PDB file of C-alpha atoms in Angstrom:
ATOM      1  CA  MET A 104      -7.445  -4.932  13.664  1.00  0.00           C
ATOM      2  CA  PRO A 105      -6.629  -7.933  15.062  1.00  0.00           C
ATOM      3  CA  GLU A 106      -3.054  -8.245  16.680  1.00  0.00           C
ATOM      4  CA  GLN A 107      -0.455 -10.169  18.628  1.00  0.00           C
ATOM      5  CA  LYS A 108      -1.423 -10.636  22.077  1.00  0.00           C
ATOM      6  CA  PRO A 109       0.937  -8.873  24.300  1.00  0.00           C
ATOM      7  CA  GLN A 110       1.967 -11.990  26.248  1.00  0.00           C
ATOM      8  CA  GLU A 111       3.153 -13.277  22.681  1.00  0.00           C
ATOM      9  CA  ARG A 112       4.799  -9.969  21.220  1.00  0.00           C
ATOM     10  CA  ILE A 113       7.040  -9.541  24.173  1.00  0.00           C
ATOM     11  CA  HIS A 114       8.952 -12.560  23.158  1.00  0.00           C
ATOM     12  CA  ASN A 115       9.428 -11.709  19.573  1.00  0.00           C
ATOM     13  CA  PHE A 116       9.951  -8.694  17.054  1.00  0.00           C
ATOM     14  CA  SER A 117       7.201  -9.765  14.689  1.00  0.00           C
ATOM     15  CA  GLU A 118       4.723  -7.336  13.315  1.00  0.00           C
ATOM     16  CA  VAL A 119       2.030  -6.501  16.139  1.00  0.00           C
ATOM     17  CA  PRO A 120      -0.985  -5.947  13.852  1.00  0.00           C
ATOM     18  CA  LEU A 121      -2.047  -9.411  11.888  1.00  0.00           C
ATOM     19  CA  GLY A 122      -4.131  -7.815   9.034  1.00  0.00           C
ATOM     20  CA  TYR A 123      -7.817  -8.380   8.128  1.00  0.00           C
ATOM     21  CA  PRO A 124      -9.364 -11.669   7.313  1.00  0.00           C
ATOM     22  CA  PRO A 125     -11.070 -11.121   3.887  1.00  0.00           C
ATOM     23  CA  GLU A 126     -14.605 -11.336   5.525  1.00  0.00           C
ATOM     24  CA  VAL A 127     -13.668  -8.628   7.932  1.00  0.00           C
ATOM     25  CA  ALA A 128     -12.272  -6.481   5.071  1.00  0.00           C
ATOM     26  CA  VAL A 129     -15.606  -6.998   3.292  1.00  0.00           C
ATOM     27  CA  GLU A 130     -17.526  -5.780   5.894  1.00  0.00           C
ATOM     28  CA  GLU A 131     -15.410  -2.878   6.609  1.00  0.00           C
ATOM     29  CA  ALA A 132     -15.615  -1.842   2.939  1.00  0.00           C
ATOM     30  CA  LYS A 133     -19.458  -1.980   3.045  1.00  0.00           C
ATOM     31  CA  ARG A 134     -19.396   0.850   5.493  1.00  0.00           C
ATOM     32  CA  CYS A 135     -18.280   3.411   2.885  1.00  0.00           C
ATOM     33  CA  LEU A 136     -20.631   5.863   1.863  1.00  0.00           C
ATOM     34  CA  GLN A 137     -19.272   6.213  -1.783  1.00  0.00           C
ATOM     35  CA  CYS A 138     -19.263   9.925  -1.365  1.00  0.00           C
ATOM     36  CA  LYS A 139     -19.766  11.894  -4.628  1.00  0.00           C
ATOM     37  CA  ASN A 140     -17.167  14.642  -3.632  1.00  0.00           C
ATOM     38  CA  ARG A 141     -14.690  12.022  -2.862  1.00  0.00           C
ATOM     39  CA  PRO A 142     -13.186  13.776   0.452  1.00  0.00           C
ATOM     40  CA  CYS A 143     -10.822  10.795   1.065  1.00  0.00           C
ATOM     41  CA  VAL A 144      -9.056  11.039  -2.200  1.00  0.00           C
ATOM     42  CA  LYS A 145      -8.447  14.621  -1.763  1.00  0.00           C
ATOM     43  CA  GLY A 146      -6.735  13.638   1.914  1.00  0.00           C
ATOM     44  CA  CYS A 147      -4.420  11.282  -0.043  1.00  0.00           C
ATOM     45  CA  PRO A 148      -0.956  12.705  -1.215  1.00  0.00           C
ATOM     46  CA  VAL A 149      -1.101  10.176  -4.339  1.00  0.00           C
ATOM     47  CA  GLU A 150      -4.787  10.587  -4.968  1.00  0.00           C
ATOM     48  CA  ILE A 151      -5.527   6.924  -4.896  1.00  0.00           C
ATOM     49  CA  ASP A 152      -8.723   6.121  -6.106  1.00  0.00           C
ATOM     50  CA  ILE A 153     -10.180   5.190  -2.650  1.00  0.00           C
ATOM     51  CA  PRO A 154     -13.908   4.709  -3.097  1.00  0.00           C
ATOM     52  CA  ASP A 155     -13.367   2.612  -6.245  1.00  0.00           C
ATOM     53  CA  PHE A 156     -10.870   0.184  -4.522  1.00  0.00           C
ATOM     54  CA  ILE A 157     -13.239  -0.082  -1.650  1.00  0.00           C
ATOM     55  CA  LYS A 158     -16.110  -0.725  -3.615  1.00  0.00           C
ATOM     56  CA  LYS A 159     -14.209  -3.493  -5.304  1.00  0.00           C
ATOM     57  CA  ILE A 160     -13.525  -5.030  -1.955  1.00  0.00           C
ATOM     58  CA  ALA A 161     -16.917  -4.861  -0.780  1.00  0.00           C
ATOM     59  CA  GLU A 162     -18.154  -6.665  -3.934  1.00  0.00           C
ATOM     60  CA  GLU A 163     -15.271  -9.053  -3.169  1.00  0.00           C
ATOM     61  CA  ASP A 164     -13.443  -8.343  -6.475  1.00  0.00           C
ATOM     62  CA  PHE A 165     -10.017  -8.257  -5.030  1.00  0.00           C
ATOM     63  CA  ASP A 166      -8.234  -8.605  -8.508  1.00  0.00           C
ATOM     64  CA  GLU A 167      -9.697  -5.114  -9.690  1.00  0.00           C
ATOM     65  CA  ALA A 168      -9.448  -3.636  -6.152  1.00  0.00           C
ATOM     66  CA  VAL A 169      -5.682  -4.307  -6.545  1.00  0.00           C
ATOM     67  CA  LYS A 170      -5.635  -3.106  -9.976  1.00  0.00           C
ATOM     68  CA  ILE A 171      -7.024   0.156  -9.109  1.00  0.00           C
ATOM     69  CA  LEU A 172      -4.846   0.642  -6.120  1.00  0.00           C
ATOM     70  CA  LYS A 173      -1.641  -0.263  -7.851  1.00  0.00           C
ATOM     71  CA  SER A 174      -2.636   2.155 -10.858  1.00  0.00           C
ATOM     72  CA  LYS A 175      -1.566   5.126  -8.389  1.00  0.00           C
ATOM     73  CA  THR A 176       0.884   3.481  -5.803  1.00  0.00           C
ATOM     74  CA  SER A 177       3.724   0.836  -6.275  1.00  0.00           C
ATOM     75  CA  LEU A 178       4.037   0.456  -2.512  1.00  0.00           C
ATOM     76  CA  PRO A 179       0.526  -0.624  -1.041  1.00  0.00           C
ATOM     77  CA  ALA A 180       2.051  -3.231   1.396  1.00  0.00           C
ATOM     78  CA  VAL A 181       4.321  -0.390   2.835  1.00  0.00           C
ATOM     79  CA  CYS A 182       1.528   2.229   2.759  1.00  0.00           C
ATOM     80  CA  GLY A 183      -0.949   0.126   4.354  1.00  0.00           C
ATOM     81  CA  ARG A 184       1.461  -0.281   7.316  1.00  0.00           C
ATOM     82  CA  VAL A 185       3.204   3.118   7.807  1.00  0.00           C
ATOM     83  CA  CYS A 186       1.411   5.807   5.818  1.00  0.00           C
ATOM     84  CA  PRO A 187      -0.103   8.347   8.326  1.00  0.00           C
ATOM     85  CA  TYR A 188      -3.539   7.595   6.889  1.00  0.00           C
ATOM     86  CA  GLU A 189      -5.206   8.646  10.138  1.00  0.00           C
ATOM     87  CA  ASN A 190      -4.031  11.953   9.445  1.00  0.00           C
ATOM     88  CA  GLN A 191      -4.878  12.069   5.639  1.00  0.00           C
ATOM     89  CA  CYS A 192      -7.667   9.939   3.808  1.00  0.00           C
ATOM     90  CA  GLU A 193      -9.348   8.783   7.106  1.00  0.00           C
ATOM     91  CA  ARG A 194      -9.405  12.277   8.461  1.00  0.00           C
ATOM     92  CA  LYS A 195     -11.326  13.165   5.585  1.00  0.00           C
ATOM     93  CA  CYS A 196     -13.765  10.457   5.566  1.00  0.00           C
ATOM     94  CA  THR A 197     -17.423  11.643   6.033  1.00  0.00           C
ATOM     95  CA  LEU A 198     -17.974   8.737   8.514  1.00  0.00           C
ATOM     96  CA  LEU A 199     -15.733  10.418  10.877  1.00  0.00           C
ATOM     97  CA  LYS A 200     -18.490  13.064  11.545  1.00  0.00           C
ATOM     98  CA  ILE A 201     -20.536  10.257  13.341  1.00  0.00           C
ATOM     99  CA  GLY A 202     -18.076   7.844  14.451  1.00  0.00           C
ATOM    100  CA  GLU A 203     -15.188   5.896  13.208  1.00  0.00           C
ATOM    101  CA  PRO A 204     -13.907   6.409   9.665  1.00  0.00           C
ATOM    102  CA  VAL A 205     -13.487   3.533   7.111  1.00  0.00           C
ATOM    103  CA  ALA A 206     -10.130   1.855   8.056  1.00  0.00           C
ATOM    104  CA  ILE A 207      -8.848   2.847   4.669  1.00  0.00           C
ATOM    105  CA  GLY A 208      -5.222   2.008   5.644  1.00  0.00           C
ATOM    106  CA  HIS A 209      -6.210  -1.334   6.818  1.00  0.00           C
ATOM    107  CA  LEU A 210      -7.976  -2.251   3.551  1.00  0.00           C
ATOM    108  CA  GLU A 211      -5.203  -1.304   1.646  1.00  0.00           C
ATOM    109  CA  ARG A 212      -2.898  -3.562   3.662  1.00  0.00           C
ATOM    110  CA  PHE A 213      -5.479  -6.441   3.298  1.00  0.00           C
ATOM    111  CA  LEU A 214      -5.254  -6.065  -0.309  1.00  0.00           C
ATOM    112  CA  ALA A 215      -1.641  -6.128  -0.589  1.00  0.00           C
ATOM    113  CA  GLY A 216      -1.448  -9.197   1.611  1.00  0.00           C
ATOM    114  CA  TRP A 217      -4.229 -10.795  -0.379  1.00  0.00           C
ATOM    115  CA  GLU A 218      -2.325 -10.217  -3.469  1.00  0.00           C
ATOM    116  CA  ARG A 219       1.058 -11.624  -1.979  1.00  0.00           C
ATOM    117  CA  GLU A 220      -0.715 -14.919  -0.743  1.00  0.00           C
ATOM    118  CA  LYS A 221      -2.410 -15.269  -4.226  1.00  0.00           C
ATOM    119  CA  GLY A 222       0.957 -14.513  -5.896  1.00  0.00           C
ATOM    120  CA  VAL A 223       1.791 -11.048  -7.182  1.00  0.00           C
ATOM    121  CA  LYS A 224       0.808 -10.253 -10.984  1.00  0.00           C
ATOM    122  CA  THR A 225       3.681  -8.773 -13.166  1.00  0.00           C
ATOM    123  CA  PRO A 226       2.416  -5.945 -14.301  1.00  0.00           C
ATOM    124  CA  GLU A 227       1.929  -5.259 -18.139  1.00  0.00           C
ATOM    125  CA  THR A 228       4.878  -3.533 -19.389  1.00  0.00           C
ATOM    126  CA  PRO A 229       4.139  -0.578 -21.534  1.00  0.00           C
ATOM    127  CA  GLU A 230       5.570   0.223 -24.633  1.00  0.00           C
ATOM    128  CA  SER A 231       8.906   1.703 -24.321  1.00  0.00           C
ATOM    129  CA  THR A 232       9.570   5.290 -24.712  1.00  0.00           C
ATOM    130  CA  GLY A 233      13.301   4.912 -25.332  1.00  0.00           C
ATOM    131  CA  SER A 234      14.337   6.989 -22.642  1.00  0.00           C
ATOM    132  CA  ARG A 235      16.743   5.921 -19.855  1.00  0.00           C
ATOM    133  CA  VAL A 236      16.364   7.377 -16.431  1.00  0.00           C
ATOM    134  CA  ALA A 237      18.440   7.316 -13.459  1.00  0.00           C
ATOM    135  CA  VAL A 238      17.064   7.447  -9.787  1.00  0.00           C
ATOM    136  CA  VAL A 239      19.464   8.348  -7.036  1.00  0.00           C
ATOM    137  CA  GLY A 240      18.575   6.611  -3.883  1.00  0.00           C
ATOM    138  CA  SER A 241      16.051   3.444  -3.116  1.00  0.00           C
ATOM    139  CA  GLY A 242      13.957   5.217  -0.470  1.00  0.00           C
ATOM    140  CA  PRO A 243      10.379   5.445  -0.439  1.00  0.00           C
ATOM    141  CA  ALA A 244      10.622   8.556  -2.930  1.00  0.00           C
ATOM    142  CA  GLY A 245      13.091   6.984  -5.272  1.00  0.00           C
ATOM    143  CA  LEU A 246      10.920   3.403  -5.170  1.00  0.00           C
ATOM    144  CA  THR A 247       8.062   5.528  -5.882  1.00  0.00           C
ATOM    145  CA  CYS A 248       9.490   7.386  -8.784  1.00  0.00           C
ATOM    146  CA  ALA A 249      11.116   4.365 -10.265  1.00  0.00           C
ATOM    147  CA  GLY A 250       7.629   2.614 -10.380  1.00  0.00           C
ATOM    148  CA  ASP A 251       5.999   5.448 -11.909  1.00  0.00           C
ATOM    149  CA  LEU A 252       8.436   5.828 -14.656  1.00  0.00           C
ATOM    150  CA  ALA A 253       8.531   2.097 -15.379  1.00  0.00           C
ATOM    151  CA  LYS A 254       4.538   2.378 -15.581  1.00  0.00           C
ATOM    152  CA  MET A 255       5.098   5.050 -18.259  1.00  0.00           C
ATOM    153  CA  GLY A 256       7.405   3.135 -20.267  1.00  0.00           C
ATOM    154  CA  HIS A 257      10.939   4.267 -19.448  1.00  0.00           C
ATOM    155  CA  SER A 258      14.048   2.202 -18.725  1.00  0.00           C
ATOM    156  CA  VAL A 259      14.871   2.872 -15.179  1.00  0.00           C
ATOM    157  CA  THR A 260      17.910   2.225 -13.284  1.00  0.00           C
ATOM    158  CA  VAL A 261      18.118   2.922  -9.353  1.00  0.00           C
ATOM    159  CA  PHE A 262      20.979   3.871  -7.668  1.00  0.00           C
ATOM    160  CA  GLU A 263      21.568   3.206  -3.956  1.00  0.00           C
ATOM    161  CA  ALA A 264      24.590   3.751  -1.507  1.00  0.00           C
ATOM    162  CA  LEU A 265      23.665   1.110   1.049  1.00  0.00           C
ATOM    163  CA  HIS A 266      23.923  -2.740   0.629  1.00  0.00           C
ATOM    164  CA  GLU A 267      20.097  -3.384   0.244  1.00  0.00           C
ATOM    165  CA  PRO A 268      17.530  -1.057  -1.251  1.00  0.00           C
ATOM    166  CA  GLY A 269      14.739   0.420   0.443  1.00  0.00           C
ATOM    167  CA  GLY A 270      16.346   3.219   2.655  1.00  0.00           C
ATOM    168  CA  VAL A 271      14.458   4.239   5.592  1.00  0.00           C
ATOM    169  CA  LEU A 272      12.072   1.400   4.706  1.00  0.00           C
ATOM    170  CA  MET A 273      14.540  -1.100   5.193  1.00  0.00           C
ATOM    171  CA  TYR A 274      17.092   0.554   7.687  1.00  0.00           C
ATOM    172  CA  GLY A 275      15.039   2.872   9.579  1.00  0.00           C
ATOM    173  CA  ILE A 276      11.675   1.317  10.552  1.00  0.00           C
ATOM    174  CA  PRO A 277      11.764  -1.613  12.995  1.00  0.00           C
ATOM    175  CA  GLU A 278      10.728  -5.214  12.173  1.00  0.00           C
ATOM    176  CA  PHE A 279       7.267  -5.350  14.185  1.00  0.00           C
ATOM    177  CA  ARG A 280       6.218  -2.291  12.354  1.00  0.00           C
ATOM    178  CA  LEU A 281       7.192  -2.938   8.642  1.00  0.00           C
ATOM    179  CA  PRO A 282       8.634  -6.373   8.370  1.00  0.00           C
ATOM    180  CA  LYS A 283      11.774  -6.403   5.918  1.00  0.00           C
ATOM    181  CA  GLU A 284      10.266  -9.163   3.687  1.00  0.00           C
ATOM    182  CA  ILE A 285       7.383  -6.698   2.932  1.00  0.00           C
ATOM    183  CA  VAL A 286      10.016  -4.352   1.691  1.00  0.00           C
ATOM    184  CA  GLU A 287      11.812  -6.869  -0.119  1.00  0.00           C
ATOM    185  CA  ALA A 288       8.699  -7.764  -2.037  1.00  0.00           C
ATOM    186  CA  GLU A 289       7.555  -4.270  -2.929  1.00  0.00           C
ATOM    187  CA  VAL A 290      11.208  -3.652  -4.217  1.00  0.00           C
ATOM    188  CA  GLU A 291      11.147  -6.969  -6.332  1.00  0.00           C
ATOM    189  CA  TYR A 292       7.650  -5.757  -7.670  1.00  0.00           C
ATOM    190  CA  ILE A 293       9.213  -2.537  -8.879  1.00  0.00           C
ATOM    191  CA  LYS A 294      12.068  -4.205 -10.524  1.00  0.00           C
TER     192      LYS A 294
END
């Protein structure tokens, strides 16, 4: 993945990795073997349908790839940056046996960035269940829980003790690793 040059980054706190341009993401996605037993999905804690979203990237159908990704995660821009994918989904990639695994985390980050540039689509609101749910804390677990509950049609209220929602995402991870604007955008999407 392209990165800021060391001579530049010593003068700022901006994110070091710059992300994939579309053509690089497509080439990386084409490396996926589309394994029948889907070991990468077994390595993902939220069981994202990794082969399917990667296939859509390879076909340059980024809209559909985003839909597949967001069907399982409400925080793709965060996960594409700070999830330990090299120890989870990428460690299970069949290509690791002969070389480098597919860069699943980088592809997830690419999709989240692509969607942000094109304009995040508001998800369809499911029919209300009439249930009201309170989530205490707006860290990664609280935000994920709130997002999943909202997708099910529940009315969700999130309570947070600090000034800004995001928990460790906002207050514990440095800007060069996870920019605050990314966290703010993900929180806004969940709202």
